[in-house]
């Protein structure tokens, strides 16, 4: 069994403009190296289409906030560098991966670990697996700077990183991937 800290991870969260498919408005990436949460990187992005009102009500980002933000093409290289050579982690990952894939069309999607699926599998007794509910249940927002707000990319990426570290503690990479150990009879196999 391989210690989970041997891999490099990057936790990603995106905020969109409320359109289908969503266009990127904000992206945050938080590295986890040797099991330690690193400093987040975040970017506001001017989307091709305006932000819908209901999306602004959720994340608090208005069209005025992104009027002077760069287009994605300007930050493309920086985002690609932040996501390279790492296992991608996100809560409800298909949404974040889909947005990033559309923006980085030549991006090779790495291995992805979804904290929503991990929490459902590893914490079967929780009442809700919404990120906000898990943040509250495990006090994942303690000691975060006050200027970070829920539903903004940096906040969501940081609390997702804390959730991932909590879920990964004392587990192997194989446990996180959902791979039953050889023999299938030991305690870890009952988690799947």
mmCIF file of C-alpha atoms in Angstrom:
data_model
loop_
_atom_site.group_PDB
_atom_site.id
_atom_site.type_symbol
_atom_site.label_atom_id
_atom_site.label_comp_id
_atom_site.label_asym_id
_atom_site.label_seq_id
_atom_site.Cartn_x
_atom_site.Cartn_y
_atom_site.Cartn_z
ATOM 1 C CA UNK A 1 0.000 0.000 0.000
ATOM 2 C CA UNK A 2 1.348 3.406 -1.019
ATOM 3 C CA UNK A 3 1.253 6.365 1.369
ATOM 4 C CA UNK A 4 -1.064 9.030 -0.125
ATOM 5 C CA UNK A 5 1.481 11.772 0.625
ATOM 6 C CA UNK A 6 3.845 10.408 -2.026
ATOM 7 C CA UNK A 7 1.811 12.026 -4.795
ATOM 8 C CA UNK A 8 1.437 15.723 -5.612
ATOM 9 C CA UNK A 9 -2.133 17.007 -5.711
ATOM 10 C CA UNK A 10 -3.772 20.242 -6.816
ATOM 11 C CA UNK A 11 -7.226 21.161 -5.577
ATOM 12 C CA UNK A 12 -9.228 23.150 -8.098
ATOM 13 C CA UNK A 13 -12.406 25.162 -7.853
ATOM 14 C CA UNK A 14 -14.044 27.218 -10.572
ATOM 15 C CA UNK A 15 -16.833 29.758 -10.575
ATOM 16 C CA UNK A 16 -18.848 30.260 -13.735
ATOM 17 C CA UNK A 17 -20.964 32.849 -15.485
ATOM 18 C CA UNK A 18 -24.236 30.907 -15.097
ATOM 19 C CA UNK A 19 -24.509 29.931 -18.754
ATOM 20 C CA UNK A 20 -24.637 26.434 -20.205
ATOM 21 C CA UNK A 21 -21.996 25.293 -20.609
ATOM 22 C CA UNK A 22 -20.504 27.583 -17.981
ATOM 23 C CA UNK A 23 -17.704 29.922 -18.909
ATOM 24 C CA UNK A 24 -14.952 30.605 -16.414
ATOM 25 C CA UNK A 25 -15.177 33.671 -14.150
ATOM 26 C CA UNK A 26 -12.796 32.634 -11.358
ATOM 27 C CA UNK A 27 -10.394 29.744 -10.827
ATOM 28 C CA UNK A 28 -8.343 28.763 -7.784
ATOM 29 C CA UNK A 29 -5.687 26.079 -7.447
ATOM 30 C CA UNK A 30 -4.298 24.883 -4.112
ATOM 31 C CA UNK A 31 -1.298 22.520 -4.147
ATOM 32 C CA UNK A 32 -0.903 19.690 -1.661
ATOM 33 C CA UNK A 33 2.678 18.450 -1.523
ATOM 34 C CA UNK A 34 3.981 15.877 0.979
ATOM 35 C CA UNK A 35 0.549 15.968 2.608
ATOM 36 C CA UNK A 36 0.780 19.731 3.310
ATOM 37 C CA UNK A 37 -1.613 22.314 1.917
ATOM 38 C CA UNK A 38 0.252 25.047 0.051
ATOM 39 C CA UNK A 39 -0.565 28.614 -0.911
ATOM 40 C CA UNK A 40 -3.519 29.105 -3.244
ATOM 41 C CA UNK A 41 -3.282 30.762 -6.634
ATOM 42 C CA UNK A 42 -6.411 32.387 -8.026
ATOM 43 C CA UNK A 43 -7.459 34.267 -11.113
ATOM 44 C CA UNK A 44 -10.466 36.390 -11.977
ATOM 45 C CA UNK A 45 -11.294 35.982 -15.648
ATOM 46 C CA UNK A 46 -13.362 38.121 -17.989
ATOM 47 C CA UNK A 47 -15.765 35.611 -19.568
ATOM 48 C CA UNK A 48 -16.784 35.760 -23.216
ATOM 49 C CA UNK A 49 -20.465 36.143 -22.198
ATOM 50 C CA UNK A 50 -21.719 38.281 -19.294
ATOM 51 C CA UNK A 51 -22.318 36.766 -15.865
ATOM 52 C CA UNK A 52 -25.975 35.972 -15.277
ATOM 53 C CA UNK A 53 -27.631 37.583 -12.272
ATOM 54 C CA UNK A 54 -28.359 34.290 -10.477
ATOM 55 C CA UNK A 55 -24.691 33.266 -10.734
ATOM 56 C CA UNK A 56 -23.624 36.617 -9.272
ATOM 57 C CA UNK A 57 -26.014 36.057 -6.360
ATOM 58 C CA UNK A 58 -24.283 32.744 -5.589
ATOM 59 C CA UNK A 59 -20.602 33.682 -5.861
ATOM 60 C CA UNK A 60 -20.841 37.452 -5.538
ATOM 61 C CA UNK A 61 -18.799 38.182 -8.661
ATOM 62 C CA UNK A 62 -20.377 40.820 -10.897
ATOM 63 C CA UNK A 63 -19.684 41.822 -14.469
ATOM 64 C CA UNK A 64 -18.142 45.002 -13.038
ATOM 65 C CA UNK A 65 -15.715 42.867 -10.986
ATOM 66 C CA UNK A 66 -14.370 41.151 -14.101
ATOM 67 C CA UNK A 67 -14.536 44.114 -16.507
ATOM 68 C CA UNK A 68 -10.787 44.726 -16.165
ATOM 69 C CA UNK A 69 -9.827 41.072 -15.576
ATOM 70 C CA UNK A 70 -7.777 39.342 -18.246
ATOM 71 C CA UNK A 71 -9.322 37.000 -20.772
ATOM 72 C CA UNK A 72 -8.451 33.356 -20.234
ATOM 73 C CA UNK A 73 -5.882 33.455 -23.026
ATOM 74 C CA UNK A 74 -3.730 35.846 -20.984
ATOM 75 C CA UNK A 75 -3.557 33.498 -17.954
ATOM 76 C CA UNK A 76 -3.729 30.203 -19.836
ATOM 77 C CA UNK A 77 -0.034 29.375 -19.352
ATOM 78 C CA UNK A 78 -0.149 30.144 -15.603
ATOM 79 C CA UNK A 79 -3.246 27.971 -15.091
ATOM 80 C CA UNK A 80 -1.731 25.102 -17.091
ATOM 81 C CA UNK A 81 1.469 25.326 -15.018
ATOM 82 C CA UNK A 82 -0.500 25.276 -11.741
ATOM 83 C CA UNK A 83 -2.341 22.117 -12.830
ATOM 84 C CA UNK A 84 0.607 20.222 -14.296
ATOM 85 C CA UNK A 85 2.112 17.052 -12.862
ATOM 86 C CA UNK A 86 -0.501 16.574 -10.150
ATOM 87 C CA UNK A 87 -3.538 14.510 -9.271
ATOM 88 C CA UNK A 88 -6.509 16.850 -9.601
ATOM 89 C CA UNK A 89 -8.847 17.089 -6.594
ATOM 90 C CA UNK A 90 -12.231 18.840 -6.606
ATOM 91 C CA UNK A 91 -15.636 18.610 -4.942
ATOM 92 C CA UNK A 92 -18.167 17.429 -7.530
ATOM 93 C CA UNK A 93 -15.186 17.260 -9.847
ATOM 94 C CA UNK A 94 -16.943 16.727 -13.180
ATOM 95 C CA UNK A 95 -18.079 20.378 -13.149
ATOM 96 C CA UNK A 96 -14.602 21.822 -12.507
ATOM 97 C CA UNK A 97 -12.895 19.387 -14.875
ATOM 98 C CA UNK A 98 -15.408 20.170 -17.628
ATOM 99 C CA UNK A 99 -14.841 23.924 -17.380
ATOM 100 C CA UNK A 100 -11.045 23.572 -17.307
ATOM 101 C CA UNK A 101 -11.125 21.107 -20.207
ATOM 102 C CA UNK A 102 -13.097 23.533 -22.363
ATOM 103 C CA UNK A 103 -10.636 26.352 -21.588
ATOM 104 C CA UNK A 104 -7.464 24.248 -21.920
ATOM 105 C CA UNK A 105 -8.533 22.275 -24.970
ATOM 106 C CA UNK A 106 -5.141 20.577 -25.320
ATOM 107 C CA UNK A 107 -4.985 19.684 -21.601
ATOM 108 C CA UNK A 108 -4.490 16.037 -20.757
ATOM 109 C CA UNK A 109 -6.884 15.391 -17.867
ATOM 110 C CA UNK A 110 -4.828 13.820 -15.066
ATOM 111 C CA UNK A 111 -6.068 11.398 -12.471
ATOM 112 C CA UNK A 112 -9.016 13.004 -10.671
ATOM 113 C CA UNK A 113 -10.139 12.426 -7.085
ATOM 114 C CA UNK A 114 -13.598 13.760 -6.276
ATOM 115 C CA UNK A 115 -14.051 14.687 -2.599
ATOM 116 C CA UNK A 116 -17.831 14.393 -3.005
ATOM 117 C CA UNK A 117 -17.508 10.729 -4.004
ATOM 118 C CA UNK A 118 -14.753 10.113 -1.450
ATOM 119 C CA UNK A 119 -16.850 11.597 1.364
ATOM 120 C CA UNK A 120 -19.862 9.482 0.394
ATOM 121 C CA UNK A 121 -17.714 6.348 0.433
ATOM 122 C CA UNK A 122 -15.523 7.078 3.456
ATOM 123 C CA UNK A 123 -18.027 8.974 5.645
ATOM 124 C CA UNK A 124 -21.231 6.964 5.108
ATOM 125 C CA UNK A 125 -23.077 8.412 8.112
ATOM 126 C CA UNK A 126 -23.047 12.093 7.096
ATOM 127 C CA UNK A 127 -26.456 13.705 6.575
ATOM 128 C CA UNK A 128 -25.300 15.806 3.610
ATOM 129 C CA UNK A 129 -22.325 15.743 1.302
ATOM 130 C CA UNK A 130 -22.663 19.315 0.083
ATOM 131 C CA UNK A 131 -19.388 21.140 0.542
ATOM 132 C CA UNK A 132 -20.922 23.668 2.954
ATOM 133 C CA UNK A 133 -22.361 20.906 5.129
ATOM 134 C CA UNK A 134 -19.027 19.083 5.309
ATOM 135 C CA UNK A 135 -17.208 22.354 6.057
ATOM 136 C CA UNK A 136 -19.563 22.923 8.981
ATOM 137 C CA UNK A 137 -19.470 19.316 10.230
ATOM 138 C CA UNK A 138 -15.663 19.190 10.304
ATOM 139 C CA UNK A 139 -14.946 22.878 11.010
ATOM 140 C CA UNK A 140 -12.902 23.170 7.819
ATOM 141 C CA UNK A 141 -13.147 26.964 7.607
ATOM 142 C CA UNK A 142 -11.547 27.654 11.000
ATOM 143 C CA UNK A 143 -8.672 30.131 10.848
ATOM 144 C CA UNK A 144 -9.263 31.080 7.209
ATOM 145 C CA UNK A 145 -8.834 34.798 6.497
ATOM 146 C CA UNK A 146 -12.089 36.698 6.984
ATOM 147 C CA UNK A 147 -11.991 38.122 3.469
ATOM 148 C CA UNK A 148 -12.472 34.632 2.002
ATOM 149 C CA UNK A 149 -16.135 33.865 1.388
ATOM 150 C CA UNK A 150 -18.015 30.637 0.588
ATOM 151 C CA UNK A 151 -18.729 30.108 -3.112
ATOM 152 C CA UNK A 152 -15.625 32.015 -4.133
ATOM 153 C CA UNK A 153 -12.971 29.870 -5.789
ATOM 154 C CA UNK A 154 -10.165 30.394 -3.253
ATOM 155 C CA UNK A 155 -12.376 29.675 -0.227
ATOM 156 C CA UNK A 156 -13.932 26.603 -1.848
ATOM 157 C CA UNK A 157 -10.554 25.269 -3.006
ATOM 158 C CA UNK A 158 -9.004 25.730 0.453
ATOM 159 C CA UNK A 159 -11.842 24.017 2.332
ATOM 160 C CA UNK A 160 -11.852 21.244 -0.283
ATOM 161 C CA UNK A 161 -8.101 20.819 0.279
ATOM 162 C CA UNK A 162 -8.739 20.532 4.032
ATOM 163 C CA UNK A 163 -11.527 18.023 3.387
ATOM 164 C CA UNK A 164 -9.236 15.978 1.136
ATOM 165 C CA UNK A 165 -6.445 15.902 3.749
ATOM 166 C CA UNK A 166 -8.999 14.847 6.376
ATOM 167 C CA UNK A 167 -10.283 12.053 4.129
ATOM 168 C CA UNK A 168 -6.790 10.962 3.065
ATOM 169 C CA UNK A 169 -5.297 10.822 6.569
ATOM 170 C CA UNK A 170 -4.158 7.310 7.459
ATOM 171 C CA UNK A 171 -5.153 5.957 4.043
ATOM 172 C CA UNK A 172 -3.192 4.709 1.085
ATOM 173 C CA UNK A 173 -3.401 5.916 -2.484
ATOM 174 C CA UNK A 174 -5.130 2.640 -3.267
ATOM 175 C CA UNK A 175 -7.775 3.374 -0.590
ATOM 176 C CA UNK A 176 -8.430 6.793 -2.120
ATOM 177 C CA UNK A 177 -8.710 5.299 -5.583
ATOM 178 C CA UNK A 178 -11.191 2.733 -4.280
ATOM 179 C CA UNK A 179 -8.958 -0.199 -5.084
ATOM 180 C CA UNK A 180 -9.517 -3.139 -2.748
ATOM 181 C CA UNK A 181 -6.291 -4.514 -1.284
ATOM 182 C CA UNK A 182 -5.074 -7.943 -2.307
ATOM 183 C CA UNK A 183 -6.928 -10.651 -0.450
ATOM 184 C CA UNK A 184 -9.902 -8.310 0.055
ATOM 185 C CA UNK A 185 -10.431 -9.429 3.669
ATOM 186 C CA UNK A 186 -8.732 -6.745 5.681
ATOM 187 C CA UNK A 187 -10.431 -3.744 7.288
ATOM 188 C CA UNK A 188 -9.765 -1.323 4.434
ATOM 189 C CA UNK A 189 -11.758 -3.433 1.975
ATOM 190 C CA UNK A 190 -14.945 -2.818 3.973
ATOM 191 C CA UNK A 191 -14.801 0.889 3.061
ATOM 192 C CA UNK A 192 -15.702 0.272 -0.586
#
